[in-house]
Structures are given as structure tokens and as C-alpha cells.
PDB file of C-alpha atoms in Angstrom:
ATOM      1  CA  UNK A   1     -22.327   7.133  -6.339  1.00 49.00           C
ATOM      2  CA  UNK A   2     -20.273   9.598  -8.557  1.00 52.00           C
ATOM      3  CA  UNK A   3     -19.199  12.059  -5.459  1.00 60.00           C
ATOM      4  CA  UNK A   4     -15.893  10.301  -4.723  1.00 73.00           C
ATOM      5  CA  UNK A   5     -17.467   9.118  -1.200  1.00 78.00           C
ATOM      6  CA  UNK A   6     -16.020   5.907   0.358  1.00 84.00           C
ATOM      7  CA  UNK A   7     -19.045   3.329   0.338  1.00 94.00           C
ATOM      8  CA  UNK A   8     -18.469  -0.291   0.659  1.00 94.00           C
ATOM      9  CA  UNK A   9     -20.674  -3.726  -1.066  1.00 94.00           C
ATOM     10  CA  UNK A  10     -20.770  -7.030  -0.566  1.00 92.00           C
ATOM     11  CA  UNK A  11     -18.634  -8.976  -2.976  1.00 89.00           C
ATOM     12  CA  UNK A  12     -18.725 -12.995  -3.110  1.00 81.00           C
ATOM     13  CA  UNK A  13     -17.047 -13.561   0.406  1.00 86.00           C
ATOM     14  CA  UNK A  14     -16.442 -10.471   1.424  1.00 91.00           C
ATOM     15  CA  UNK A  15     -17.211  -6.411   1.922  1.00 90.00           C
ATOM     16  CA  UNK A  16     -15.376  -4.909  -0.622  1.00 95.00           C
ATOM     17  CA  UNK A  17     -14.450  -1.246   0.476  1.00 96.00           C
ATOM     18  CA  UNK A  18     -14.865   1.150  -2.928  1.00 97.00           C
ATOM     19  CA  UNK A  19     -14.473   4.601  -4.261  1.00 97.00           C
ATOM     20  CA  UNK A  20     -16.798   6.070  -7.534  1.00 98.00           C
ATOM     21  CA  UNK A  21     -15.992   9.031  -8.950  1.00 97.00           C
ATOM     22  CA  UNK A  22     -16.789  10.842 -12.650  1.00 97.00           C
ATOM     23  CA  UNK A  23     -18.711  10.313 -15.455  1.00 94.00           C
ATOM     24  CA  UNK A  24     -18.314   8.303 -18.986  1.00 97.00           C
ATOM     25  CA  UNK A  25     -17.318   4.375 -19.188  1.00 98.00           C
ATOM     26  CA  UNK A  26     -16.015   2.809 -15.891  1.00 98.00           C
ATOM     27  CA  UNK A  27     -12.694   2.430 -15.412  1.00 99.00           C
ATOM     28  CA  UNK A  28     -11.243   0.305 -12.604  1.00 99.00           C
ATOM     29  CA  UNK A  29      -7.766   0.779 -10.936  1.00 99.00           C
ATOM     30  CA  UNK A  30      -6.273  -1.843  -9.277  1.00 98.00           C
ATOM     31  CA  UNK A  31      -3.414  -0.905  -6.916  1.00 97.00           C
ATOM     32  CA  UNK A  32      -0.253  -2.926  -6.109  1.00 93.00           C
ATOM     33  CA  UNK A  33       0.399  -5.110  -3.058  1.00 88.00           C
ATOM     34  CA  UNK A  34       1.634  -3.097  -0.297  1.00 81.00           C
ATOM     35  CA  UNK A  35      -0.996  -0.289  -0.653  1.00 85.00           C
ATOM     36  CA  UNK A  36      -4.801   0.177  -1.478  1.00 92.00           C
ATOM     37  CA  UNK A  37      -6.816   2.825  -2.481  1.00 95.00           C
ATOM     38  CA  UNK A  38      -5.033   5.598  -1.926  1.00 93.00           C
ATOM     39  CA  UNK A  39      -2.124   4.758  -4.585  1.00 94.00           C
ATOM     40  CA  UNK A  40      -4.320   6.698  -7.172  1.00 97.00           C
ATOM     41  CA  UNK A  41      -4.874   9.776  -5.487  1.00 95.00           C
ATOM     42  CA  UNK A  42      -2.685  11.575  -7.665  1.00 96.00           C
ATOM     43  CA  UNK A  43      -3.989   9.779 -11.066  1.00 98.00           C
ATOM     44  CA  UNK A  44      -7.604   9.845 -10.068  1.00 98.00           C
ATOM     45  CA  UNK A  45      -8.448  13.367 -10.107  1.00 97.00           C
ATOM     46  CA  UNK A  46      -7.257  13.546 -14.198  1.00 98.00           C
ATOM     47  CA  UNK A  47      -9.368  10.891 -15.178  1.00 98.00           C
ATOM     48  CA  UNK A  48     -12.813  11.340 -14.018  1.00 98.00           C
ATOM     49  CA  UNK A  49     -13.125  14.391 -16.147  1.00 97.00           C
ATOM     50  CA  UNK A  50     -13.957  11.315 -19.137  1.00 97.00           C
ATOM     51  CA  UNK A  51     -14.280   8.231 -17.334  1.00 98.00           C
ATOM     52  CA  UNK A  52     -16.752   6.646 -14.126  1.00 98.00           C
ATOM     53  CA  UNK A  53     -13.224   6.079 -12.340  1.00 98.00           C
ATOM     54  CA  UNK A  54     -13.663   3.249 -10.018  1.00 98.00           C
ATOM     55  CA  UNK A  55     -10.896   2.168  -7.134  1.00 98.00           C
ATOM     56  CA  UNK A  56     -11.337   0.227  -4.292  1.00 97.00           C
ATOM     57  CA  UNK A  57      -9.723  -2.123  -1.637  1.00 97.00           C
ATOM     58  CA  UNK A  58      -8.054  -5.931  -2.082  1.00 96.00           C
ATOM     59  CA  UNK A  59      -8.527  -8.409   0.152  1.00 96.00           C
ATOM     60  CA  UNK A  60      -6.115  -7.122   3.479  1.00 93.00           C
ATOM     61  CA  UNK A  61      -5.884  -3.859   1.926  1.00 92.00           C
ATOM     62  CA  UNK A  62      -8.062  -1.059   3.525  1.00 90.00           C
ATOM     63  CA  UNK A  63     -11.372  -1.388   4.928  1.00 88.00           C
ATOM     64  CA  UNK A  64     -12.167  -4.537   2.832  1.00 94.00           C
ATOM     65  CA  UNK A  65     -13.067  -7.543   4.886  1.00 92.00           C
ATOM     66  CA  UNK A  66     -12.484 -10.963   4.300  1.00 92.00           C
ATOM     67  CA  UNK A  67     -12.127 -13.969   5.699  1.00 91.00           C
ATOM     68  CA  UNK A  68      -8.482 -14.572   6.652  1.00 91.00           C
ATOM     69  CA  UNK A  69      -7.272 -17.170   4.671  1.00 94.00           C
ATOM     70  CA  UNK A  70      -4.916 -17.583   1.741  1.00 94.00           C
ATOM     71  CA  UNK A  71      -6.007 -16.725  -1.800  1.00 96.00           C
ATOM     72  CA  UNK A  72      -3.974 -16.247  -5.155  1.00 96.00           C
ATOM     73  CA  UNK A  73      -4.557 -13.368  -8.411  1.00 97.00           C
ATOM     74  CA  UNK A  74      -7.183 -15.349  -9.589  1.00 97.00           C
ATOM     75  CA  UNK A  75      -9.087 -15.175  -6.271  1.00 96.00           C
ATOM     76  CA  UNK A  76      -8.986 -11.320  -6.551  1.00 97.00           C
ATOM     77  CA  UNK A  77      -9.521 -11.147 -10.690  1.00 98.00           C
ATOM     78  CA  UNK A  78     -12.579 -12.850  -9.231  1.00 97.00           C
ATOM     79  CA  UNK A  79     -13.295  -9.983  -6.483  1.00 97.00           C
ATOM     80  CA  UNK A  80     -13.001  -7.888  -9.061  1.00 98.00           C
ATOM     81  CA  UNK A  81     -15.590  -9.226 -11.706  1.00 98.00           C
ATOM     82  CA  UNK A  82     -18.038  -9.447  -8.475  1.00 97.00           C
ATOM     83  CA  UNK A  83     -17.311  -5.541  -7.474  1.00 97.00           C
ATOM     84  CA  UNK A  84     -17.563  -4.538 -11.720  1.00 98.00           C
ATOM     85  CA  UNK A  85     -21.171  -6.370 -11.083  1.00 97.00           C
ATOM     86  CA  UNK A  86     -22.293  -5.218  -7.795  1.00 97.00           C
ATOM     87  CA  UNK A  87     -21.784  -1.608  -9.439  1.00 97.00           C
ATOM     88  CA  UNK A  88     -24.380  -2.920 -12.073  1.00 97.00           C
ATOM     89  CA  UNK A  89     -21.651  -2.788 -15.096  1.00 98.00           C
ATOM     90  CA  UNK A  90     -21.204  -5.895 -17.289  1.00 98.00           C
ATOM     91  CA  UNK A  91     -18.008  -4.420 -18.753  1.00 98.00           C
ATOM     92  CA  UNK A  92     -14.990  -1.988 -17.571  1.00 99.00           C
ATOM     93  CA  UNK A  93     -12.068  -0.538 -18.870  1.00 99.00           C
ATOM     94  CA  UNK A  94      -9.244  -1.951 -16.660  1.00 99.00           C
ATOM     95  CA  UNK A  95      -5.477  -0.482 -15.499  1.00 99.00           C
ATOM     96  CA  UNK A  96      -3.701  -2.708 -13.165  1.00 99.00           C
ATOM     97  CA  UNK A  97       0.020  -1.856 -11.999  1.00 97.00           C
ATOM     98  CA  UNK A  98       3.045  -3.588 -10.087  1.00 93.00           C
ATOM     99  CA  UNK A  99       0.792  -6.367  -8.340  1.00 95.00           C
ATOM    100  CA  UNK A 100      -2.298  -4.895  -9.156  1.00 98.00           C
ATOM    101  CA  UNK A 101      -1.193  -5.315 -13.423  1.00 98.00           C
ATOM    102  CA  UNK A 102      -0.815  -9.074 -11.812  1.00 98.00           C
ATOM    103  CA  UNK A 103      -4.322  -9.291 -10.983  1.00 98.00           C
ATOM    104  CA  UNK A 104      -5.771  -7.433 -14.302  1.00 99.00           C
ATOM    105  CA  UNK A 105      -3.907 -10.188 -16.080  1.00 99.00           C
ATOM    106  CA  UNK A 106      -5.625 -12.609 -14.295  1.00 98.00           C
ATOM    107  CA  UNK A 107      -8.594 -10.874 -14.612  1.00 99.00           C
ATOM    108  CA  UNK A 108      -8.181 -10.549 -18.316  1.00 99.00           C
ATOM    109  CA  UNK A 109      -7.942 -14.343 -18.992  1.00 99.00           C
ATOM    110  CA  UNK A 110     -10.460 -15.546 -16.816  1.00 98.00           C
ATOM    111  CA  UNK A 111     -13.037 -13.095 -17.354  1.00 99.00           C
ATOM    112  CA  UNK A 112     -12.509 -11.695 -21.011  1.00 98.00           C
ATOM    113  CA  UNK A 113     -16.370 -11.272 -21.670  1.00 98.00           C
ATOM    114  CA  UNK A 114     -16.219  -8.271 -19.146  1.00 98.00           C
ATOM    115  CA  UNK A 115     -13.251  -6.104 -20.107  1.00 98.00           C
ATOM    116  CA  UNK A 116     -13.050  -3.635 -22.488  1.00 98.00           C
ATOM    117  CA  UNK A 117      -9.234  -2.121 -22.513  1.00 98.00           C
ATOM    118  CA  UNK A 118      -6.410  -3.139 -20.196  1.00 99.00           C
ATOM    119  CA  UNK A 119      -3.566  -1.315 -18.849  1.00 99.00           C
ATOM    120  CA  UNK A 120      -1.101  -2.749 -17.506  1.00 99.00           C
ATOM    121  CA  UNK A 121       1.111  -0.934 -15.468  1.00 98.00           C
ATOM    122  CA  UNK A 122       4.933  -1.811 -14.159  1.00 95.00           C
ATOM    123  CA  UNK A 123       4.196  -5.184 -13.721  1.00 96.00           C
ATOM    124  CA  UNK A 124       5.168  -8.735 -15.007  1.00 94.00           C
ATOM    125  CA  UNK A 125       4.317 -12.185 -16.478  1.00 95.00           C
ATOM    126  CA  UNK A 126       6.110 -13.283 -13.732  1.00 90.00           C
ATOM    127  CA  UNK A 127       6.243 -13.654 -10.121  1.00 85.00           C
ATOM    128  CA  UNK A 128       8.356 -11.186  -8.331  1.00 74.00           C
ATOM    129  CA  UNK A 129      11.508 -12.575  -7.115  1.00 65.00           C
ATOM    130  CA  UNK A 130      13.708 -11.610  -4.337  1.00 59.00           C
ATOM    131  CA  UNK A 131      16.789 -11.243  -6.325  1.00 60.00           C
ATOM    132  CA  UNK A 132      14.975  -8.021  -8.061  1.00 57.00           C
ATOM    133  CA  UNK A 133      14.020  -6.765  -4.951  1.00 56.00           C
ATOM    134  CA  UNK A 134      16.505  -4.597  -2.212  1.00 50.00           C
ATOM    135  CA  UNK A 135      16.414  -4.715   1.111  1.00 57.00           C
ATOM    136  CA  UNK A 136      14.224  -6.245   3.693  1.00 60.00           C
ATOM    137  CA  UNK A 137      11.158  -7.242   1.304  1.00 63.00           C
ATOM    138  CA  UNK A 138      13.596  -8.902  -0.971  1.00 67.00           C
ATOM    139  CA  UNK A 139      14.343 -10.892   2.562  1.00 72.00           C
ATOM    140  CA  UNK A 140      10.711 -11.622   3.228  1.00 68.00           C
ATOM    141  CA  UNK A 141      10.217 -12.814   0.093  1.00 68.00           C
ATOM    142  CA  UNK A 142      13.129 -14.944   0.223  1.00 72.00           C
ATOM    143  CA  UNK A 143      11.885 -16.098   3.487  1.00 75.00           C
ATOM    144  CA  UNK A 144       8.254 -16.635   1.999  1.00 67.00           C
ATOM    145  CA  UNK A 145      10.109 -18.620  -0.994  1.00 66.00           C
ATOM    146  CA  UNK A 146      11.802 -21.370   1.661  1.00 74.00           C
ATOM    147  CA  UNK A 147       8.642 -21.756   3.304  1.00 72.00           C
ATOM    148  CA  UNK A 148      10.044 -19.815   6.471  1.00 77.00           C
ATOM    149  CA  UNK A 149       6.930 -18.408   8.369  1.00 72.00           C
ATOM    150  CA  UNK A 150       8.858 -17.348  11.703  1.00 79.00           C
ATOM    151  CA  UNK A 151      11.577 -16.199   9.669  1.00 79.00           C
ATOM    152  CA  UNK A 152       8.976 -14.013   7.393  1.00 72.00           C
ATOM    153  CA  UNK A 153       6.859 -13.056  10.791  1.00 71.00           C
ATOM    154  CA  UNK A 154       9.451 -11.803  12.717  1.00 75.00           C
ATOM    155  CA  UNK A 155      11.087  -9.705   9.107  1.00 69.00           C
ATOM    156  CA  UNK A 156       7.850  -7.903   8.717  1.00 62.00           C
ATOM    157  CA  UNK A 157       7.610  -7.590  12.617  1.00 64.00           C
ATOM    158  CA  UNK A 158      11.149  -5.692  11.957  1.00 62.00           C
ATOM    159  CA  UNK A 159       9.868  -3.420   9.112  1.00 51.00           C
ATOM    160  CA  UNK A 160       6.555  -2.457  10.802  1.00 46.00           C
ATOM    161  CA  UNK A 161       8.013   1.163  10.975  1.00 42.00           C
ATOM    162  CA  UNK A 162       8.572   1.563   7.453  1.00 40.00           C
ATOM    163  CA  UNK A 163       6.584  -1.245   5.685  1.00 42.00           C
ATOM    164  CA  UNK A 164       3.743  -2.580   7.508  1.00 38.00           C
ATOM    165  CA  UNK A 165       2.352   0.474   9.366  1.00 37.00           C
ATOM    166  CA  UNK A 166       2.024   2.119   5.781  1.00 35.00           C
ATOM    167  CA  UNK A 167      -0.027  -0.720   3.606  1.00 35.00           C
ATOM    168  CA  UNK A 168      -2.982   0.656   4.262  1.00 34.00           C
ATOM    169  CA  UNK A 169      -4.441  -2.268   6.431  1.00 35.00           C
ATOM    170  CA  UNK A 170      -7.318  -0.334   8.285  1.00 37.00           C
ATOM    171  CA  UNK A 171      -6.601   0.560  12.067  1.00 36.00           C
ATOM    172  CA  UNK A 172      -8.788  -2.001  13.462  1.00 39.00           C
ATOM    173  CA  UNK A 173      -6.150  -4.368  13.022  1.00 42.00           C
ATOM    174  CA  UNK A 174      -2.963  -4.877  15.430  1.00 44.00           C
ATOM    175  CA  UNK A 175       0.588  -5.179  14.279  1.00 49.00           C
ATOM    176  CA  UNK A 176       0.362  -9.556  14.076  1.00 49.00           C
ATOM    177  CA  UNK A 177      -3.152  -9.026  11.845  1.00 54.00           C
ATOM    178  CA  UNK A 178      -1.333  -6.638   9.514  1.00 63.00           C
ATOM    179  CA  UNK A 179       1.920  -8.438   9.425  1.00 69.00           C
ATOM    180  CA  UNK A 180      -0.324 -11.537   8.473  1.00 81.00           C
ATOM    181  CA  UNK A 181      -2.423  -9.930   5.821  1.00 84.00           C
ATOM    182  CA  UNK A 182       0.674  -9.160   4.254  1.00 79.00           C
ATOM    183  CA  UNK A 183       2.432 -12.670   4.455  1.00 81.00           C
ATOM    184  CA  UNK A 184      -0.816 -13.479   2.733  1.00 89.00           C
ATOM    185  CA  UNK A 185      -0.593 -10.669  -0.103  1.00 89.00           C
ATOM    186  CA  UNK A 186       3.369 -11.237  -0.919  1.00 83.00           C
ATOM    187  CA  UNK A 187       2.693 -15.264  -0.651  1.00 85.00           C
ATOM    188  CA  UNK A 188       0.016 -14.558  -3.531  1.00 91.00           C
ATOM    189  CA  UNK A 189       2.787 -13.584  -5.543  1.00 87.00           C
ATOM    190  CA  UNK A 190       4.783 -16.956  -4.924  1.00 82.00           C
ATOM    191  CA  UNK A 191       1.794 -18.875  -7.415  1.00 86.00           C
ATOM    192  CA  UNK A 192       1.495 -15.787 -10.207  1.00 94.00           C
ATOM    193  CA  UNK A 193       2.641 -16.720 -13.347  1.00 95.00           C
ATOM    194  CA  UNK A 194       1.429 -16.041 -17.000  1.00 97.00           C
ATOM    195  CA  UNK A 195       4.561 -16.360 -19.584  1.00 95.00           C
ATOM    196  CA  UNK A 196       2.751 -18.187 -22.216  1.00 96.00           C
ATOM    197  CA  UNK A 197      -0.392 -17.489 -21.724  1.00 97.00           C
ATOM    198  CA  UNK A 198      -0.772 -13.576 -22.548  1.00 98.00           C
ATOM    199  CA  UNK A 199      -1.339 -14.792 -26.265  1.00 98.00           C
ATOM    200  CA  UNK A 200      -5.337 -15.494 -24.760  1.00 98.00           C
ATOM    201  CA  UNK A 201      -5.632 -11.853 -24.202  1.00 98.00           C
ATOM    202  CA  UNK A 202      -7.819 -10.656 -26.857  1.00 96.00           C
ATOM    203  CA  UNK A 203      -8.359  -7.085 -25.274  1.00 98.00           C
ATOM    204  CA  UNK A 204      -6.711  -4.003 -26.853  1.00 98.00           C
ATOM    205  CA  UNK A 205      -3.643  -3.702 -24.087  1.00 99.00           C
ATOM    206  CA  UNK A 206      -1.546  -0.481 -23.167  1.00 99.00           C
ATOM    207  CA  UNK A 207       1.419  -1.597 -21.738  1.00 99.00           C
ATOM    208  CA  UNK A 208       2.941   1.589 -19.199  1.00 99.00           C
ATOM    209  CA  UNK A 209       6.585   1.329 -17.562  1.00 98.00           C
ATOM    210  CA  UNK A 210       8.856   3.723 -16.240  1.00 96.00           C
ATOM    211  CA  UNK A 211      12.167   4.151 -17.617  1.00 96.00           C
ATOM    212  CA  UNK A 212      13.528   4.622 -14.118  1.00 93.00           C
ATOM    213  CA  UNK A 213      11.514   1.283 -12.541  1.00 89.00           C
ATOM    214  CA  UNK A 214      14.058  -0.353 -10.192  1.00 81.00           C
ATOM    215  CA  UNK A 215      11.535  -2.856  -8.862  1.00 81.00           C
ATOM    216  CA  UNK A 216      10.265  -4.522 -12.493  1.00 88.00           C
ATOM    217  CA  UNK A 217      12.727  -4.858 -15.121  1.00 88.00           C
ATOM    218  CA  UNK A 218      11.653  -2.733 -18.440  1.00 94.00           C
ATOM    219  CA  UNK A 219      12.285  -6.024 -20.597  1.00 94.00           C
ATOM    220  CA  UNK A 220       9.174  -7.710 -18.547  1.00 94.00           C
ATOM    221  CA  UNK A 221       7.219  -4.860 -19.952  1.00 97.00           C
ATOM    222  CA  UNK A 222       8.550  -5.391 -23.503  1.00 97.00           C
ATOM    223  CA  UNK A 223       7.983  -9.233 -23.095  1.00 97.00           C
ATOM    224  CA  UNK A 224       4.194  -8.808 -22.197  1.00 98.00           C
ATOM    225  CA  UNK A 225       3.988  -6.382 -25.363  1.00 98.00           C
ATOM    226  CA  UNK A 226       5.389  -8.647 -27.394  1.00 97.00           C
ATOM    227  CA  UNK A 227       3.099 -11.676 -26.589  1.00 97.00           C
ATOM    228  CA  UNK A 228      -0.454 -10.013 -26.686  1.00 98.00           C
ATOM    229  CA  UNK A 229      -1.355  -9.212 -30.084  1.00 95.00           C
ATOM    230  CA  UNK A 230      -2.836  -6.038 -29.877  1.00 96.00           C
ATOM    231  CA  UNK A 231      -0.646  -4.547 -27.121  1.00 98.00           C
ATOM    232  CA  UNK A 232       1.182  -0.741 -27.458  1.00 98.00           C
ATOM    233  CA  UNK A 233       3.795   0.223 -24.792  1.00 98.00           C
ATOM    234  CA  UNK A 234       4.402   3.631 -22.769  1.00 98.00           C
ATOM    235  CA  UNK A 235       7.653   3.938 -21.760  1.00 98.00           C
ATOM    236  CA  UNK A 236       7.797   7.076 -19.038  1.00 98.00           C
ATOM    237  CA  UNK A 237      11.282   9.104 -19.146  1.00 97.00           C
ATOM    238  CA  UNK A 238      12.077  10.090 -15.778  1.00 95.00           C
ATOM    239  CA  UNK A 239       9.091   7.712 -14.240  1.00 95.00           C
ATOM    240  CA  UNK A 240       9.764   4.937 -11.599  1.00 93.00           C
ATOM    241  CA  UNK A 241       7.859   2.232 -10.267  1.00 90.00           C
ATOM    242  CA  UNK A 242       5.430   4.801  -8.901  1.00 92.00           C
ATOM    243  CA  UNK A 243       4.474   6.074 -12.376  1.00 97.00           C
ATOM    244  CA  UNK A 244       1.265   6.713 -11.435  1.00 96.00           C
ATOM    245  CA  UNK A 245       2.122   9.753  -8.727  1.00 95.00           C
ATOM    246  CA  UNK A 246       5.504  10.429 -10.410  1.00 96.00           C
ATOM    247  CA  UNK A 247       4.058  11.950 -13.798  1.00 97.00           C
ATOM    248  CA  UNK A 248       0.162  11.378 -12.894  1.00 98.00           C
ATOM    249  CA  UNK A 249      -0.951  13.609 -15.668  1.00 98.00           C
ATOM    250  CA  UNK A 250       1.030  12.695 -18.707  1.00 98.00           C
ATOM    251  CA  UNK A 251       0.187   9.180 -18.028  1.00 98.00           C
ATOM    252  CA  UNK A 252      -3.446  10.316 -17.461  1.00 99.00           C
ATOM    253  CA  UNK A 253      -3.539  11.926 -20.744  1.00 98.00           C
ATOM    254  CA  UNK A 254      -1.951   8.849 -22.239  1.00 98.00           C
ATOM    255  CA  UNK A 255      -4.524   6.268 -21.065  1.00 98.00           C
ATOM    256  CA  UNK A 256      -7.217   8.304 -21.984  1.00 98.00           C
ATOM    257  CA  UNK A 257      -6.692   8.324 -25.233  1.00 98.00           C
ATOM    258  CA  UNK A 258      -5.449   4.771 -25.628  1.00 98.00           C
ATOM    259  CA  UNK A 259      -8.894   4.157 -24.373  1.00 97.00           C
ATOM    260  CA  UNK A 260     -10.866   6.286 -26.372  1.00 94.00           C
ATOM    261  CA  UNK A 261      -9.098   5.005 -29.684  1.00 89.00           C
ATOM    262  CA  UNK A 262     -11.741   2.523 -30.929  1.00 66.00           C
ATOM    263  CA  UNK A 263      -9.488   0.921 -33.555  1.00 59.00           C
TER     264      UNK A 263
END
């Protein structure tokens, strides 16, 4: 499975919807909350030149199928370590960013026997709060936050234009099914929290942030740094949250090299 072709495996729980592509060590990407796959469609295509580039669904993301039910970070470091095994690797280079970096932090400190490298992308020890956030998701999460379902339901029921309708949730799904799988993603966020613990992380760490990031705050990027011991930071001039499709191949180049250094 190194064409790029969509192919889907049974992970734990679940169908886990995937995407193999290239040749060399596996590398996973692990997209953020609102979107799947798709996020690295710009990245993708300068990595597989050295690297068995791997990217795939989360749970209410895509054509991945779980049960519907709630589940935190370590629920989907979990998913991941099942998909990294299905695909018959007992190791993988891992780059997580925004919620995705969430989960390869998770992943990282429950599962350090099966990562090589981690990248973490503009993400954060801890768990987003609506007073970073503008507009309506800062008032879903704020909603989420005071335990306000019908408040939350009918907010994402409001941004279905503009939100919902582009997460990535397959078709098969109606509006309330969407606007649920994504209470359940942004509640997932609610229980996140690693400040203290990123001292456990053992793996070398590249630590990428844009210098234009409105959504996470360039000092969260500098705090993770600072706590894992062998961490190096990328700071992108002219790069926003999206630093993956805003300079896709200078980060590329980058990461590749971060994880080729065997230091």
C-alpha cells in the first residue's frame, strides 16, 4: 500500500480510514480537530520522496467509524498505536499539529516504546480555551466548558455553513450526526492537559509554530520546548496556524532533516 490509495483497517473498536504513500521509515500525521485527512495534502506530496508517509482519519473525522460515544487524546494516542500496528510497524516517526500535536503528546507518553521522532506542530500543553479563540467556536467551547449541550447543539447547528459542513465528517452522516461528532471532538479537548508531564518525553522532539498563529499562543510552543529535554523549535516567519499548507515545503524540508539527524 505505497500508491496513495484510500484503504481502511480495523483498529481496536473501530475501522480506521488510512492513506500510505512513499518509501523509507513511516511517518504518521495526525491532523487537528475540525479536519481529517485532507489537512496534509499540501505537506504530503514533499515528504514521501524519503519517508512511508502515513495519514489517516480520527474517530468522527472522515470515513473512520466508531462507535459514538465520548473518548479523550489518550483514547486516540491509543487508535493510533493500533493503526502504527495494523500497518505491521512497531515504531513511527510522528508529527502531530493544533489538536492532532495534542494527541502525539499523548501518544508519546503512553506509548514511548513505539515512537521514534515527534513533531509537534502549533499545539499546546494545554487545553484550548475559549478566551484564545474568536468567534463562534470560542462560543461553543464556552458553551462545552458550562456543560451547556443545547446551547453548544444549537451554536454548531448555526455554523453548519462555515464550520460543520467542512470537518470532513463523511456524507453518510446528517447535519445532528456531524454536529455531534464534533461536540464529541471539541469536548475531548475540555480533559487534555500535559504541563508537567512533557519532562517523560524521552523522544528527540521538533517543536514547529508559526510566527503568525492566532489560534495557539507562540509562548505554548516555547513552554513545551523548554520542558522536554531534547526538544528544538521552528519558528515559521510569515506561517499561521495552518503552517502546514501555508509554507508546506520549507517546513517539509525542515522535518526531514530533523528526522534524519540521528544525534
Amino acid at each position: 500500500m505505497t500508491g496513495g490509495e484510500a484503504s481502511r483497517v480495523s483498529t481496536g473498536d473501530g475501522v480506521t480510514s488510512f492513506r500510505v504513500e512513499g518509501a523509507g521509515p513511516p511517518l504518521v500525521l495526525v491532523h487537528g480537530l475540525q479536519v481529517g485527512q485532507e489537512l496534509f495534502a499540501e505537506l504530503r506530496p514533499h515528504l514521501v520522496s524519503a519517508f512511508t508517509v502515513i495519514t489517516y482519519d480520527q474517530r468522527d473525522r472522515g470515513e473512520t467509524a466508531f462507535a459514538p460515544v465520548p473518548y479523550t487524546t489518550e483514547d486516540l494516542a491509543d487508535d493510533l498505536a493500533a493503526l502504527i500496528t495494523a500497518l505491521g510497524f512497531s515504531r513511527a516517526h510522528v508529527l502531530g499539529t493544533s489538536f492532532g500535536g495534542m494527541v502525539a503528546q499523548a501518544f508519546a507518553l503512553r506509548h514511548p516504546h513505539r515512537l521514534d521522532t515527534l513533531v509537534l506542530g502549533a499545539t499546546s500543553q494545554a487545553p484550548f480555551r475559549p478566551e484564545r479563540l474568536a468567534g463562534p467556536v470560542a462560543g461553543l467551547l464556552g458553551a462545552l466548558e458550562a456543560g451547556d449541550d443545547e446551547k453548544a447543539r444549537a451554536l454548531l447547528a448555526r455554523m453548519a455553513p462555515t464550520v460543520a459542513s467542512a470537518t470532513g465528517v463523511g456524507s453518510r452522516q446528517g447535519a445532528p450526526a456531524r454536529n455531534d461528532a464534533l461536540m464529541r471532538r471539541f469536548a475531548a479537548t475540555r480533559a487534555f492537559d500535559t504541563r508537567g508531564r512533557l519532562a517523560a518525553i524521552v523522544a528527540r522532539t521538533l517543536v514547529v509554530h508559526g510566527r503568525d498563529d492566532a489560534v495557539v499562543p507562540i509562548q505554548d510552543a516555547l513552554s513545551m520546548a523548554g520542558e522536554i529535554a531534547h526538544a528544538d523549535v521552528l519558528v515559521l516567519a510569515g506561517a499561521g496556524h495552518a503552517w502546514e499548507n501555508d509554507q508546506p515545503a520549507r517546513a517539509a524540508s525542515a522535518i526531514a532533516a530533523f528526522l534524519a539527524d540521528t544525534r
